[in-house]
Coordinates of C-alpha atoms and ligand atoms in Angstrom, one line a residue:
X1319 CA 64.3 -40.3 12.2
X1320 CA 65.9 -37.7 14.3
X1321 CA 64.6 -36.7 17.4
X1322 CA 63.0 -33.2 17.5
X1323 CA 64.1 -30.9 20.0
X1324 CA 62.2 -29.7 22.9
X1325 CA 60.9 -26.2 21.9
X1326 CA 61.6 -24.7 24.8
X1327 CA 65.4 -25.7 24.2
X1328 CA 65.4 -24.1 20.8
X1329 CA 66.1 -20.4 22.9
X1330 CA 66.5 -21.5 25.9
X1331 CA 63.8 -19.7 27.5
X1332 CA 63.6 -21.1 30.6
X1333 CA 67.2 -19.7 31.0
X1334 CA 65.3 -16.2 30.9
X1335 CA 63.5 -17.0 33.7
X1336 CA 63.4 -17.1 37.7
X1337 CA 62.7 -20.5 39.3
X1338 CA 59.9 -18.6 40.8
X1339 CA 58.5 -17.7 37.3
X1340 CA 59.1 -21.4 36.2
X1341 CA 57.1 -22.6 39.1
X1342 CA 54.1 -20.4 38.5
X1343 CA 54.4 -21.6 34.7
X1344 CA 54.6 -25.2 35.8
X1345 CA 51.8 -25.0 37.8
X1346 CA 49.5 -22.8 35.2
X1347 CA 50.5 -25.7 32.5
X1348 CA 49.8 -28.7 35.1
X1349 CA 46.3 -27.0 35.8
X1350 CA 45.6 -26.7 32.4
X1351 CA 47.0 -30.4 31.2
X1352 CA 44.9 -31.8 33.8
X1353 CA 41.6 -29.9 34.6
X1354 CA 41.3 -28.3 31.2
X1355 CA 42.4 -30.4 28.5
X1356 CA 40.0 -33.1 28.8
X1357 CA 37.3 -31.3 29.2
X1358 CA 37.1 -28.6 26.8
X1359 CA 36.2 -30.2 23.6
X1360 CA 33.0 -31.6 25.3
X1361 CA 32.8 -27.8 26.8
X1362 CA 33.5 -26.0 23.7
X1363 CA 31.2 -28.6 21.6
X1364 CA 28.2 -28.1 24.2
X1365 CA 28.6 -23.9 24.3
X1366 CA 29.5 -24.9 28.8
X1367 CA 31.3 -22.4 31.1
X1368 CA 32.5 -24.8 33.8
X1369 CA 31.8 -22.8 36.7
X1370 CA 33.6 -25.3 39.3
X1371 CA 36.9 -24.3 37.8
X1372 CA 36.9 -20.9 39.1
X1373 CA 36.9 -21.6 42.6
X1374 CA 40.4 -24.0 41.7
X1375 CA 41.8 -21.3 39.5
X1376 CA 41.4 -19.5 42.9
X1377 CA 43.1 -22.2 44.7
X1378 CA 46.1 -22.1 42.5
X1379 CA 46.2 -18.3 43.3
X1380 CA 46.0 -17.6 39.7
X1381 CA 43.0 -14.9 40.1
X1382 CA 45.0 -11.1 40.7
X1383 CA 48.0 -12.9 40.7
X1384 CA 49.7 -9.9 40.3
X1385 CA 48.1 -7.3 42.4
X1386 CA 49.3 -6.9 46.0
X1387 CA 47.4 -7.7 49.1
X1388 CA 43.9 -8.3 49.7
X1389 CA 44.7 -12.1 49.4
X1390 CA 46.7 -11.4 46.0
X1391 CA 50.1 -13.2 45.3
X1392 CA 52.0 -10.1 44.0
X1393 CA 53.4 -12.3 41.3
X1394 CA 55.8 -9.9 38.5
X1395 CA 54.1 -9.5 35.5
X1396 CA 57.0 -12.1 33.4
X1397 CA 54.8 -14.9 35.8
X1398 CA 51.4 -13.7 35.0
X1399 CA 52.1 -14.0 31.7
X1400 CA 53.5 -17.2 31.5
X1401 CA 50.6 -18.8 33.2
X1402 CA 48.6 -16.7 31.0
X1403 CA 50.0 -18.8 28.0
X1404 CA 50.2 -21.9 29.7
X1405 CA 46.0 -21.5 30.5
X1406 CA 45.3 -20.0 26.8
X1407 CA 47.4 -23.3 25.6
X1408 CA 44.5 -25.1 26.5
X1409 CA 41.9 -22.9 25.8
X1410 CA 41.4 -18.6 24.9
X1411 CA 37.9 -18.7 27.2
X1412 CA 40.0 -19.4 30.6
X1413 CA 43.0 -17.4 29.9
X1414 CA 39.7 -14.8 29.1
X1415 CA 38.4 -15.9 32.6
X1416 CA 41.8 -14.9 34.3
X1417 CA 41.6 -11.6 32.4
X1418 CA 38.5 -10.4 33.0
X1419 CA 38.4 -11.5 36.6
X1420 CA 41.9 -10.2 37.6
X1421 CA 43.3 -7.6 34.9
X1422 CA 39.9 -6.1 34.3
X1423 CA 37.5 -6.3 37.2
X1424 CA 40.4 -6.9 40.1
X1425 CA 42.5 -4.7 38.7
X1426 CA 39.9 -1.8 38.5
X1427 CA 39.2 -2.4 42.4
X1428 CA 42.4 -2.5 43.2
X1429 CA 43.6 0.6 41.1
X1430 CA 40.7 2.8 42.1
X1431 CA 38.7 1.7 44.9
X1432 CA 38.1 2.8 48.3
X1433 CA 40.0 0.8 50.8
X1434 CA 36.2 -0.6 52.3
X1435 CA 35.3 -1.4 48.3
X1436 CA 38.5 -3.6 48.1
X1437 CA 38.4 -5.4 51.6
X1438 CA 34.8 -6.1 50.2
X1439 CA 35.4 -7.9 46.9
X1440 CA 39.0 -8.4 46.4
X1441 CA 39.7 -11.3 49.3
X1442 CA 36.9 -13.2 47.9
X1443 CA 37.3 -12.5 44.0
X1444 CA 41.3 -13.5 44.3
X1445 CA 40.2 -16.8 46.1
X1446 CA 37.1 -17.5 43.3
X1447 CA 34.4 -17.3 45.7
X1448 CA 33.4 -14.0 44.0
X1449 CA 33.0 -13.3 40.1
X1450 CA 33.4 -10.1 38.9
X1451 CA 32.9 -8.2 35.3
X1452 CA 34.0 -5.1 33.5
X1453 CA 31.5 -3.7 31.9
X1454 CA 32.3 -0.3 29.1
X1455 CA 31.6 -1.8 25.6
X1456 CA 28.4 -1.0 24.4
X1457 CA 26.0 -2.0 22.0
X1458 CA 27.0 0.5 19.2
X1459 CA 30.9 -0.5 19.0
X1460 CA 33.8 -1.6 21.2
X1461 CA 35.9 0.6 19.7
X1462 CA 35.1 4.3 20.4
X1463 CA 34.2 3.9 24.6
X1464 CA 34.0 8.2 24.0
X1465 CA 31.0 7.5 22.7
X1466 CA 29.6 6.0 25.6
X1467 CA 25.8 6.7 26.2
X1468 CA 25.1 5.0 29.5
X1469 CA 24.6 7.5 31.9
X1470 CA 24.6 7.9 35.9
X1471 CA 22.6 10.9 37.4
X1472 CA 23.0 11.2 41.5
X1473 CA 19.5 11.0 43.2
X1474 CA 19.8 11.9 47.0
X1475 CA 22.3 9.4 48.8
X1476 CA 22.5 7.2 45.2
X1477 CA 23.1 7.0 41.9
X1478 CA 20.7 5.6 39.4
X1479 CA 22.4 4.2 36.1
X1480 CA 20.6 4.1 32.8
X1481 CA 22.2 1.9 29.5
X1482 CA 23.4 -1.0 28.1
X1483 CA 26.8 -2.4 27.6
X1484 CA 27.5 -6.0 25.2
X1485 CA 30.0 -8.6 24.6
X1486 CA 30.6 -8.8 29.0
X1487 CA 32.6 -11.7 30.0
X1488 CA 31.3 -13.6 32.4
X1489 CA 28.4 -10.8 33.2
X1490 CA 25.6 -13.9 33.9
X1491 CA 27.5 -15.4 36.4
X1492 CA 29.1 -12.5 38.3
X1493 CA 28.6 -11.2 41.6
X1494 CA 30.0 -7.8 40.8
X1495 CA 29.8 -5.5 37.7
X1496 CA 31.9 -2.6 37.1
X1497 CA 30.2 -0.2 34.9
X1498 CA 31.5 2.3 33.5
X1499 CA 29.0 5.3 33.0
X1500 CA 28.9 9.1 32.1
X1501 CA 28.1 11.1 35.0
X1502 CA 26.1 14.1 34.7
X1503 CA 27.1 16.2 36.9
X1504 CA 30.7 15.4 38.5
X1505 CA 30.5 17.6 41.2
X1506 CA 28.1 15.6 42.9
X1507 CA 30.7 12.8 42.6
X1508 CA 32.1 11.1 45.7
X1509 CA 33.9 14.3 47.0
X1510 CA 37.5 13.0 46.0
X1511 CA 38.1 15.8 44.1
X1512 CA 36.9 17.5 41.2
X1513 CA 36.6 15.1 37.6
X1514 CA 38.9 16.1 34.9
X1515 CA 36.6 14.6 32.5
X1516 CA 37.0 12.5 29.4
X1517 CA 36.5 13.2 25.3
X1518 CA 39.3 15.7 25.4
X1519 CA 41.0 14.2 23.0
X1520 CA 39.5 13.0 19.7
X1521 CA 37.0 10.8 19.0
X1522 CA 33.1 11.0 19.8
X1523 CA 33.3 13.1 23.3
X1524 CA 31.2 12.6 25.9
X1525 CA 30.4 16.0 26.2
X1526 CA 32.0 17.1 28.8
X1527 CA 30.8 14.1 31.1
X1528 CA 33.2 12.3 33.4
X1529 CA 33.6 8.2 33.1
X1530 CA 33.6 7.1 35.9
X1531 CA 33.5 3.5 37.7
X1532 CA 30.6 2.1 39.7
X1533 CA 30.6 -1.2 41.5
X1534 CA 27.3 -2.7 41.0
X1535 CA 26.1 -6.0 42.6
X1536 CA 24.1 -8.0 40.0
X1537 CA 21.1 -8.7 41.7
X1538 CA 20.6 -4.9 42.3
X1539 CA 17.0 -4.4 40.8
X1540 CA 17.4 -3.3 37.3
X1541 CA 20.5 -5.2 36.1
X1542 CA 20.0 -8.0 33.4
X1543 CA 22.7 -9.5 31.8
X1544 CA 21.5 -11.9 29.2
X1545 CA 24.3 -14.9 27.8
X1546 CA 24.8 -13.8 23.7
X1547 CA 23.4 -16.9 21.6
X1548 CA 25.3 -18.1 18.5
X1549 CA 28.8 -17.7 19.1
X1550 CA 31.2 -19.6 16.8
X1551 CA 34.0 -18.8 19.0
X1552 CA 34.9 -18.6 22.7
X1553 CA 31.8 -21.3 23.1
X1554 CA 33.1 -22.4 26.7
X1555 CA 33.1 -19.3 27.8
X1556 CA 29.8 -16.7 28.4
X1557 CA 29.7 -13.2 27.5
X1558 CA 26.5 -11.0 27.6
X1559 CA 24.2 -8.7 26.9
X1560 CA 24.1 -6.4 30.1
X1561 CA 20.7 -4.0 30.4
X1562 CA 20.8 -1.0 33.1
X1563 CA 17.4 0.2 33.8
X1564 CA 17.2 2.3 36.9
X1565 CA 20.0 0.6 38.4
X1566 CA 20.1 2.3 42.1
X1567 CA 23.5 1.6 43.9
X1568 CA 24.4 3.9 47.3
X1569 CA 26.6 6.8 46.8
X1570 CA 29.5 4.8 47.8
X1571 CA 29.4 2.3 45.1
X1572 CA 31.3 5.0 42.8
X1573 CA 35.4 4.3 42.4
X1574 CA 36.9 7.4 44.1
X1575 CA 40.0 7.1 42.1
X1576 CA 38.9 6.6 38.1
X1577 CA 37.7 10.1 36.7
X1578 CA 37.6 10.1 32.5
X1579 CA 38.8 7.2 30.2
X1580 CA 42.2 7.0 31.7
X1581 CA 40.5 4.7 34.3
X1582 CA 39.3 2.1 32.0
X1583 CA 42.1 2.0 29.6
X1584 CA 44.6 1.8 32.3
X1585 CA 42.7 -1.5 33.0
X1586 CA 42.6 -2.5 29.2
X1587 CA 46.5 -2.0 29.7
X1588 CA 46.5 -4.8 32.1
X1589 CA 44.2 -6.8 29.9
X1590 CA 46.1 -6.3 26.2
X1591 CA 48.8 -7.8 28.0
X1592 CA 48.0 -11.0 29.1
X1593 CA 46.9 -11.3 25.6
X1594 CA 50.2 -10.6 24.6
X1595 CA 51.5 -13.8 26.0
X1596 CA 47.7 -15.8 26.0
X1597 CA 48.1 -15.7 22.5
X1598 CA 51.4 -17.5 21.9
X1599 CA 49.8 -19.9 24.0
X1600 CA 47.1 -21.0 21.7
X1601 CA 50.1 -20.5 19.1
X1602 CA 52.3 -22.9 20.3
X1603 CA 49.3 -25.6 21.4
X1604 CA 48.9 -25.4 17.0
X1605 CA 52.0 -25.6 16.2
X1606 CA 52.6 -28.9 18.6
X1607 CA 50.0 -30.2 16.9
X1608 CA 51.0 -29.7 13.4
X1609 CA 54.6 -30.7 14.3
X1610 CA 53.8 -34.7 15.7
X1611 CA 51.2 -34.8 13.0
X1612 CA 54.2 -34.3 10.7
X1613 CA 56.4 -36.8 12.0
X1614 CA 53.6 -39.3 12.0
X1615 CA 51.3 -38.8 9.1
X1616 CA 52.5 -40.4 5.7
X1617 CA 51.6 -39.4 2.3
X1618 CA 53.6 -40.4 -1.2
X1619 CA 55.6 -42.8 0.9
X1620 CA 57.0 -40.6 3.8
X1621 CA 55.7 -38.0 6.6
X1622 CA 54.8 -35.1 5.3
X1623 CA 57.5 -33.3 7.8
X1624 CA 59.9 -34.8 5.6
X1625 CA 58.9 -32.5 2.1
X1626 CA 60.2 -29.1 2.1
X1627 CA 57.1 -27.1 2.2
X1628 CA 55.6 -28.7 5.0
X1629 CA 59.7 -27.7 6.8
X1630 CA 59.1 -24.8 5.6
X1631 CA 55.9 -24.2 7.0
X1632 CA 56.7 -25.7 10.1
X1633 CA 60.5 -22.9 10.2
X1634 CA 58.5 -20.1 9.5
X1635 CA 55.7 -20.9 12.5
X1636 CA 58.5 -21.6 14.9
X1637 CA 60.1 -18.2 13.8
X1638 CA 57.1 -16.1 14.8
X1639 CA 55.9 -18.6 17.6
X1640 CA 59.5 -17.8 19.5
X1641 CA 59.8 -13.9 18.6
X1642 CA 56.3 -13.7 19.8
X1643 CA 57.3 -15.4 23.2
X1644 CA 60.2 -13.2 23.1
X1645 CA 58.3 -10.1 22.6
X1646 CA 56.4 -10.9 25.9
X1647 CA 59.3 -11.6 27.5
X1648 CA 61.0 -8.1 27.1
X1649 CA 57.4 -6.4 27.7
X1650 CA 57.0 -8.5 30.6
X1651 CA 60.2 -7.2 31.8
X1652 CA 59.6 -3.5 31.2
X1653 CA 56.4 -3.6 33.0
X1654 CA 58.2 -4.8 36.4
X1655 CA 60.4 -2.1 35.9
X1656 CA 57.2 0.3 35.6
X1657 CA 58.7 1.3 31.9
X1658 CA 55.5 -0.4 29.8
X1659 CA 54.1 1.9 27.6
X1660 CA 50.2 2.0 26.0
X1661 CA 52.1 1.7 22.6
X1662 CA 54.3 -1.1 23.4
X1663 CA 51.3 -3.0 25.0
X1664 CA 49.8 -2.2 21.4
X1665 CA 52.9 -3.5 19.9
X1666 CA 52.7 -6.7 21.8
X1667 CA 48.8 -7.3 21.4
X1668 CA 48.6 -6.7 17.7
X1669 CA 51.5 -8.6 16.8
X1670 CA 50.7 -11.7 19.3
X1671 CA 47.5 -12.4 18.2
X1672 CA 47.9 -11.6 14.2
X1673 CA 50.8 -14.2 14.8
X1674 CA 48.9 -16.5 16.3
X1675 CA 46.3 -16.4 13.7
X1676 CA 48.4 -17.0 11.2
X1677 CA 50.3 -20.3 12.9
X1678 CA 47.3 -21.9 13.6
X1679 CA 45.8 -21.6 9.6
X1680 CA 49.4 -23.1 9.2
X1681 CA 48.7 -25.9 11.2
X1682 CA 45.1 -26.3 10.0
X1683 CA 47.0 -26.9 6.7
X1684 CA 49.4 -29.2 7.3
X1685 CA 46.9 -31.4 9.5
X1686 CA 44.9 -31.9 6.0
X1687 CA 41.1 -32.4 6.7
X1688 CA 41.4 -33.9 9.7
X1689 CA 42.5 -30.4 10.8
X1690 CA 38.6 -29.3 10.5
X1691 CA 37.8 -32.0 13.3
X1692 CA 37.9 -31.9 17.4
X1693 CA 40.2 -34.4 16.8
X1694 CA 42.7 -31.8 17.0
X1695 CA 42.5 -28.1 19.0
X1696 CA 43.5 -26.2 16.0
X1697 CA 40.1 -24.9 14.4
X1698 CA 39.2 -24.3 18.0
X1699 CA 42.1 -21.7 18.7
X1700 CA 41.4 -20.6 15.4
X1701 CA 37.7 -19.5 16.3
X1702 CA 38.8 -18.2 19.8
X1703 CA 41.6 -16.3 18.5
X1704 CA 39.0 -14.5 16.0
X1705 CA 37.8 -13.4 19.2
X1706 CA 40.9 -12.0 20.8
X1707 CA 42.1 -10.5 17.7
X1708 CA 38.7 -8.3 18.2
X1709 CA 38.4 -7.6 21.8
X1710 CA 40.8 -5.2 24.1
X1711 CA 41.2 -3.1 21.0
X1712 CA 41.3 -4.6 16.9
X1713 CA 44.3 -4.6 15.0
X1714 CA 42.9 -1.3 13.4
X1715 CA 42.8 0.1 17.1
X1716 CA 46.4 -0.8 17.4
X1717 CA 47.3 0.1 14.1
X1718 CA 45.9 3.3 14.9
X1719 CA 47.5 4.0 18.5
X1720 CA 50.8 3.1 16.9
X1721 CA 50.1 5.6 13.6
X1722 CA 49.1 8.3 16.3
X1723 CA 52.5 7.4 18.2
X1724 CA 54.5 7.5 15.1
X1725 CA 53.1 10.3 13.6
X1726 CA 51.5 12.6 16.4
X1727 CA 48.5 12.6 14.6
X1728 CA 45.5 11.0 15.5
X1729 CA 43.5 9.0 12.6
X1730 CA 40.1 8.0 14.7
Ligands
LIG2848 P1 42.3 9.6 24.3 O1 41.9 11.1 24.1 O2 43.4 9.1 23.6 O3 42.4 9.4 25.8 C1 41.4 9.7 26.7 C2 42.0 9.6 28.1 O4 42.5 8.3 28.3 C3 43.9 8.3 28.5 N1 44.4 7.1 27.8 C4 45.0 6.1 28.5 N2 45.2 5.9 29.8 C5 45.8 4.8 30.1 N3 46.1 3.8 29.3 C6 45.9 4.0 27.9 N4 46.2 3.0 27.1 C7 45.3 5.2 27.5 N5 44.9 5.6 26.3 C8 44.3 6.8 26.5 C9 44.4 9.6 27.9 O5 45.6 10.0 28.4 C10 43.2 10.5 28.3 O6 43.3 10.8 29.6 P2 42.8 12.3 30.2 O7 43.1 12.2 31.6 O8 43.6 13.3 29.4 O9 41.3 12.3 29.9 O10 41.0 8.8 24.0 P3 40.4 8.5 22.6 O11 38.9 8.3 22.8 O12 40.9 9.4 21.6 O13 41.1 7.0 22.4 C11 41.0 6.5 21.1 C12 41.4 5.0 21.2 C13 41.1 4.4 19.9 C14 42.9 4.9 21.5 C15 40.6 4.4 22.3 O14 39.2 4.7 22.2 C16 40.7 2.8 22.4 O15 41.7 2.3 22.9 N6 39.7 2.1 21.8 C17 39.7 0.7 21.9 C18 38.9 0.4 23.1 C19 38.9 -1.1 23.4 O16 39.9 -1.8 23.5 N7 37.6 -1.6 23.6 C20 37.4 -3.0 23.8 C21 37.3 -3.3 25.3 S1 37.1 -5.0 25.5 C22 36.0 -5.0 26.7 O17 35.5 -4.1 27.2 C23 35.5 -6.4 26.9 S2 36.1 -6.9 28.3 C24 36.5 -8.5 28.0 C25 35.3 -9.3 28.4 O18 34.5 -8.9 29.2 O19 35.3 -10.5 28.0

């Protein structure tokens, strides 16, 4: 028997990289070798978010790696990726940690806070001390935030917040919550200038209302976030049902620099692309698998690497696995030249995760039954990726942005 070459020699990727992006990758993969790995079956098995590892995620300076200051490394986005899909190679729910604590809830301080609302949070949220969550889908769909129905009316020096917002990462355990509500009247807003409102475009409207950003603290009296039972999917990790009942927060809690949608979905931008790369994490943990498996496992007299349609199988995983990677790659690169667009992010998402999807029910299949089992991480990617494939936008969603870029026409 030959032996196989290393994967990463097949392109040569590391030759695309810095040593400095190398180094973060290194790290991400040692972190998740070591402190994920054997954990998460037991994890995933018993539906457990292990809390402990935020504070070393922290440690490794993996939290807003790539936002500046405010105890952030200012990593380039090529190295935030990569240890994206070194952490999603052990498991989607961290690599869904990072995201939501540093491209959704960091990011959203850090793009649109006051300068007192990030010395607050972000020094202790980049060092894991502090959780934060993002809070905009609600209860009736992801998909359509227009629609949004949760609602913040000024009341003297505060604002009082009324809704509900589902499927939360992390909203249980976080310190901070940033919800994203229509207000009423925007000229009562924080004095930052007038809103330009949102629902301009098509889609549900708000009616006129401007989204805007609130920082809530979760033990503010009317905030209940409630972990969602049942989940066949993303079990080690905790998302929620969040409940806003009179929620009073001072008048400074609002984000003077978000006014309309554009302040969520730039955030989502940040999001959609760590999945780009997260995904070709889980990918390529599915792909190892099926690969040794096929070297090792015998039926009619030889492995099963050796008949053609497990090669075959195994060429055509490998094909996508390293255009996927290389997809990132150039994204990667266009977003440290500030060149990313929304529709190239939606490029990158869609394809990454349908991808992925597809190379881990390869694997499953040339594992044989033993591929249903925790014996291997395959069925467990499988069931996160479900996951992934849905949040930060479907493939419809995608398919859509991209029709609307293509055509000019919008379809939602
Ligand atoms: P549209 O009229 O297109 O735009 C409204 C305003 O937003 C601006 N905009 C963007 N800005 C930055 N980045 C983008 N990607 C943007 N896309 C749109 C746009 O310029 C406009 O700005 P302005 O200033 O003129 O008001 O809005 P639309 O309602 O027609 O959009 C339709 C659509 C389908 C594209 C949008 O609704 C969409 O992307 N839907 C999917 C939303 C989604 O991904 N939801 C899932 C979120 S996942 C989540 O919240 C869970 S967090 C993870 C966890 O907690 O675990």
């Amino acid at each position: 028997m030959t032996t196989a070459p290393r994967l990463d020699e097949v392109f040569d990727l590391d030759g695309l990289l810095t040593a400095e992006e190398r180094d973060w990758q290194q790290r991400a993969r040692a972190f998740a070798q070591e402190r994920i790995l054997p954990i998460i079956e037991e994890d995933f098995e018993n539906r457990h978010f292990r809390r402990e590892l935020v504070r070393e995620l922290g440690e490794q300076g993996f939290l807003g790696m790539h936002l500046e200051g405010y105890g952030c490394a200012g990593a380039g986005a090529v190295s935030y990726g990569l240890v994206c899909l070194e952490l999603e190679a052990a498991d989607s729910g961290w690599r869904t940690f990072v995201s939501v604590q540093g491209s959704l809830a960091m990011s959203a301080i850090r793009s649109y806070g006051s300068e007192e609302q990030k010395q607050r949070w972000l020094p202790g949220m980049a060092k894991g001390e502090l959780i934060g969550c993002f809070a905009l889908t609600e209860p009736q769909g992801g998909s359509d935030p227009a629609a949004m129905t949760t609602v913040a009316r000024r009341d003297g020096d505060e604002w009082v917040i009324d809704g509900a917002k589902r499927w939360i990462g992390l909203a249980s355990l976080a310190d901070v919550a940033v919800v994203w509500a229509r207000v009423e009247d925007p000229s009562t807003g924080s004095g930052t200038g007038p809103s330009t409102g949102s629902g301009t475009g098509t889609g549900s409207g708000t009616g006129g209302a401007a989204v805007r950003g609130f920082l809530v603290p979760t033990t503010t009296a009317g905030f209940t976030a409630t972990p969602i039972e049942g989940k066949l999917s993303m079990r080690a990790s905790v998302q929620c049902d969040i409940d806003l009942d009179g929620v009073r927060v001072p008048a400074d809690a609002i984000l003077p620099g978000a006014s309309g949608l554009s302040g969520p979905f730039g955030c989502l931008n940040e999001a959609r692309y760590g999945i780009v790369w997260g995904a070709m994490g889980a990918a390529r943990s599915c792909f190892e698998a099926a690969l040794e498996r096929s070297r090792e496992r015998e039926v009619f007299g030889k492995p099963i690497g050796a008949n053609q349609l497990t090669q075959a199988k195994l060429a055509d995983m490998l094909l996508e696995l390293e255009k996927g990677i290389l997809l990132a790659l150039h994204l990667g690169r266009l977003k440290e030249q500030g060149r990313l667009t929304p529709a190239q992010i939606s490029v990158g998402k869609l394809n990454s995760v349908r991808e992925a999807l597809e190379i881990a029910h390869q694997a499953r299949t040339i594992l044989g039954g033993d591929g249903i089992t925790d014996a291997f991480p395959v069925m467990r990617h499988a069931a996160n990726l479900e996951s992934v494939r849905t949040y930060e936008g479907t493939d419809e969603i995608h398919q859509l942005i991209l029709g609307r870029a293509l055509t000019g026409l919008a379809a939602f």
